[in-house]
């Protein structure tokens, strides 16, 4: 095989459509564009979503919902999850290593869900009033 003998596979190439080249071609006169109207004219296309002047769908529907850009920075941890942790001093890094919060989380809040029966010292995080009372009742503290 030589470079000068290479050819594309049979049927892989076909001639491009030549419009407006006479009646015999099947695409003469109007060149496959039909008669009159915006689509038949040169430059006669509109932007995506345009509905001929009618109020477009994306403007007719109500705006709803909001996704905060900072939502991945915050996380909540339950008392029951703290109970299962093997360490006594808990900070955000320890929670990340245990897989309780995501890697991008910066702020953690402890909520009063479940029971805590052992001493836990929390560093660099906040807690709800009920969770704080439960932690202190078990002999722990928030630093």
JSON list of N, CA, C and O in Angstrom, two decimals, residues 77 79 82 108-112 122 125-133 135 142:
[
{"chain": "A", "resi": 77, "resn": "UNK", "atom": "N", "xyz": [-23.81, 17.82, 61.26]},
{"chain": "A", "resi": 77, "resn": "UNK", "atom": "CA", "xyz": [-23.41, 16.53, 61.80]},
{"chain": "A", "resi": 77, "resn": "UNK", "atom": "C", "xyz": [-24.31, 16.22, 62.99]},
{"chain": "A", "resi": 77, "resn": "UNK", "atom": "O", "xyz": [-24.59, 17.10, 63.82]},
{"chain": "A", "resi": 79, "resn": "UNK", "atom": "N", "xyz": [-25.48, 14.16, 66.55]},
{"chain": "A", "resi": 79, "resn": "UNK", "atom": "CA", "xyz": [-24.84, 13.67, 67.78]},
{"chain": "A", "resi": 79, "resn": "UNK", "atom": "C", "xyz": [-24.53, 12.17, 67.65]},
{"chain": "A", "resi": 79, "resn": "UNK", "atom": "O", "xyz": [-23.50, 11.70, 68.11]},
{"chain": "A", "resi": 82, "resn": "UNK", "atom": "N", "xyz": [-21.31, 11.69, 65.94]},
{"chain": "A", "resi": 82, "resn": "UNK", "atom": "CA", "xyz": [-20.18, 11.99, 66.82]},
{"chain": "A", "resi": 82, "resn": "UNK", "atom": "C", "xyz": [-19.94, 10.82, 67.79]},
{"chain": "A", "resi": 82, "resn": "UNK", "atom": "O", "xyz": [-18.80, 10.52, 68.13]},
{"chain": "A", "resi": 108, "resn": "UNK", "atom": "N", "xyz": [-19.10, 23.58, 59.98]},
{"chain": "A", "resi": 108, "resn": "UNK", "atom": "CA", "xyz": [-19.90, 22.44, 60.43]},
{"chain": "A", "resi": 108, "resn": "UNK", "atom": "C", "xyz": [-20.73, 22.86, 61.64]},
{"chain": "A", "resi": 108, "resn": "UNK", "atom": "O", "xyz": [-20.23, 23.57, 62.53]},
{"chain": "A", "resi": 109, "resn": "UNK", "atom": "N", "xyz": [-21.98, 22.42, 61.66]},
{"chain": "A", "resi": 109, "resn": "UNK", "atom": "CA", "xyz": [-22.86, 22.67, 62.80]},
{"chain": "A", "resi": 109, "resn": "UNK", "atom": "C", "xyz": [-23.36, 21.33, 63.31]},
{"chain": "A", "resi": 109, "resn": "UNK", "atom": "O", "xyz": [-23.80, 20.49, 62.53]},
{"chain": "A", "resi": 110, "resn": "UNK", "atom": "N", "xyz": [-23.29, 21.13, 64.62]},
{"chain": "A", "resi": 110, "resn": "UNK", "atom": "CA", "xyz": [-23.75, 19.89, 65.24]},
{"chain": "A", "resi": 110, "resn": "UNK", "atom": "C", "xyz": [-25.21, 20.08, 65.62]},
{"chain": "A", "resi": 110, "resn": "UNK", "atom": "O", "xyz": [-25.58, 21.08, 66.23]},
{"chain": "A", "resi": 111, "resn": "UNK", "atom": "N", "xyz": [-26.04, 19.11, 65.22]},
{"chain": "A", "resi": 111, "resn": "UNK", "atom": "CA", "xyz": [-27.47, 19.18, 65.55]},
{"chain": "A", "resi": 111, "resn": "UNK", "atom": "C", "xyz": [-27.84, 18.07, 66.51]},
{"chain": "A", "resi": 111, "resn": "UNK", "atom": "O", "xyz": [-27.19, 17.02, 66.55]},
{"chain": "A", "resi": 112, "resn": "UNK", "atom": "N", "xyz": [-28.90, 18.30, 67.30]},
{"chain": "A", "resi": 112, "resn": "UNK", "atom": "CA", "xyz": [-29.30, 17.33, 68.33]},
{"chain": "A", "resi": 112, "resn": "UNK", "atom": "C", "xyz": [-30.20, 16.27, 67.73]},
{"chain": "A", "resi": 112, "resn": "UNK", "atom": "O", "xyz": [-31.41, 16.32, 67.84]},
{"chain": "A", "resi": 122, "resn": "UNK", "atom": "N", "xyz": [-15.28, 19.51, 70.81]},
{"chain": "A", "resi": 122, "resn": "UNK", "atom": "CA", "xyz": [-15.45, 20.01, 69.44]},
{"chain": "A", "resi": 122, "resn": "UNK", "atom": "C", "xyz": [-14.60, 21.26, 69.25]},
{"chain": "A", "resi": 122, "resn": "UNK", "atom": "O", "xyz": [-14.67, 22.19, 70.05]},
{"chain": "A", "resi": 125, "resn": "UNK", "atom": "N", "xyz": [-16.16, 24.47, 65.39]},
{"chain": "A", "resi": 125, "resn": "UNK", "atom": "CA", "xyz": [-17.50, 24.27, 64.82]},
{"chain": "A", "resi": 125, "resn": "UNK", "atom": "C", "xyz": [-18.55, 24.75, 65.81]},
{"chain": "A", "resi": 125, "resn": "UNK", "atom": "O", "xyz": [-18.25, 24.97, 66.99]},
{"chain": "A", "resi": 126, "resn": "UNK", "atom": "N", "xyz": [-19.75, 24.93, 65.32]},
{"chain": "A", "resi": 126, "resn": "UNK", "atom": "CA", "xyz": [-20.84, 25.41, 66.16]},
{"chain": "A", "resi": 126, "resn": "UNK", "atom": "C", "xyz": [-21.82, 24.28, 66.43]},
{"chain": "A", "resi": 126, "resn": "UNK", "atom": "O", "xyz": [-21.73, 23.22, 65.82]},
{"chain": "A", "resi": 127, "resn": "UNK", "atom": "N", "xyz": [-22.78, 24.55, 67.33]},
{"chain": "A", "resi": 127, "resn": "UNK", "atom": "CA", "xyz": [-23.79, 23.55, 67.66]},
{"chain": "A", "resi": 127, "resn": "UNK", "atom": "C", "xyz": [-25.09, 24.26, 68.01]},
{"chain": "A", "resi": 127, "resn": "UNK", "atom": "O", "xyz": [-25.08, 25.41, 68.45]},
{"chain": "A", "resi": 128, "resn": "UNK", "atom": "N", "xyz": [-26.19, 23.57, 67.81]},
{"chain": "A", "resi": 128, "resn": "UNK", "atom": "CA", "xyz": [-27.47, 24.12, 68.23]},
{"chain": "A", "resi": 128, "resn": "UNK", "atom": "C", "xyz": [-27.52, 24.11, 69.76]},
{"chain": "A", "resi": 128, "resn": "UNK", "atom": "O", "xyz": [-26.71, 23.44, 70.41]},
{"chain": "A", "resi": 129, "resn": "UNK", "atom": "N", "xyz": [-28.48, 24.84, 70.32]},
{"chain": "A", "resi": 129, "resn": "UNK", "atom": "CA", "xyz": [-28.58, 24.93, 71.77]},
{"chain": "A", "resi": 129, "resn": "UNK", "atom": "C", "xyz": [-28.80, 23.57, 72.40]},
{"chain": "A", "resi": 129, "resn": "UNK", "atom": "O", "xyz": [-28.17, 23.23, 73.42]},
{"chain": "A", "resi": 130, "resn": "UNK", "atom": "N", "xyz": [-29.67, 22.75, 71.81]},
{"chain": "A", "resi": 130, "resn": "UNK", "atom": "CA", "xyz": [-29.93, 21.42, 72.33]},
{"chain": "A", "resi": 130, "resn": "UNK", "atom": "C", "xyz": [-28.72, 20.51, 72.23]},
{"chain": "A", "resi": 130, "resn": "UNK", "atom": "O", "xyz": [-28.42, 19.75, 73.16]},
{"chain": "A", "resi": 131, "resn": "UNK", "atom": "N", "xyz": [-27.99, 20.61, 71.11]},
{"chain": "A", "resi": 131, "resn": "UNK", "atom": "CA", "xyz": [-26.80, 19.78, 70.92]},
{"chain": "A", "resi": 131, "resn": "UNK", "atom": "C", "xyz": [-25.71, 20.20, 71.90]},
{"chain": "A", "resi": 131, "resn": "UNK", "atom": "O", "xyz": [-25.01, 19.35, 72.48]},
{"chain": "A", "resi": 132, "resn": "UNK", "atom": "N", "xyz": [-25.59, 21.50, 72.13]},
{"chain": "A", "resi": 132, "resn": "UNK", "atom": "CA", "xyz": [-24.57, 22.01, 73.07]},
{"chain": "A", "resi": 132, "resn": "UNK", "atom": "C", "xyz": [-24.85, 21.49, 74.49]},
{"chain": "A", "resi": 132, "resn": "UNK", "atom": "O", "xyz": [-23.94, 21.05, 75.19]},
{"chain": "A", "resi": 133, "resn": "UNK", "atom": "N", "xyz": [-26.11, 21.51, 74.86]},
{"chain": "A", "resi": 133, "resn": "UNK", "atom": "CA", "xyz": [-26.50, 21.04, 76.19]},
{"chain": "A", "resi": 133, "resn": "UNK", "atom": "C", "xyz": [-26.21, 19.54, 76.32]},
{"chain": "A", "resi": 133, "resn": "UNK", "atom": "O", "xyz": [-25.73, 19.09, 77.36]},
{"chain": "A", "resi": 135, "resn": "UNK", "atom": "N", "xyz": [-23.93, 17.79, 74.66]},
{"chain": "A", "resi": 135, "resn": "UNK", "atom": "CA", "xyz": [-22.48, 17.59, 74.67]},
{"chain": "A", "resi": 135, "resn": "UNK", "atom": "C", "xyz": [-21.92, 17.88, 76.06]},
{"chain": "A", "resi": 135, "resn": "UNK", "atom": "O", "xyz": [-21.10, 17.12, 76.59]},
{"chain": "A", "resi": 142, "resn": "UNK", "atom": "N", "xyz": [-17.33, 22.66, 73.72]},
{"chain": "A", "resi": 142, "resn": "UNK", "atom": "CA", "xyz": [-17.09, 23.31, 72.43]},
{"chain": "A", "resi": 142, "resn": "UNK", "atom": "C", "xyz": [-15.97, 24.33, 72.62]},
{"chain": "A", "resi": 142, "resn": "UNK", "atom": "O", "xyz": [-16.05, 25.19, 73.50]}
]
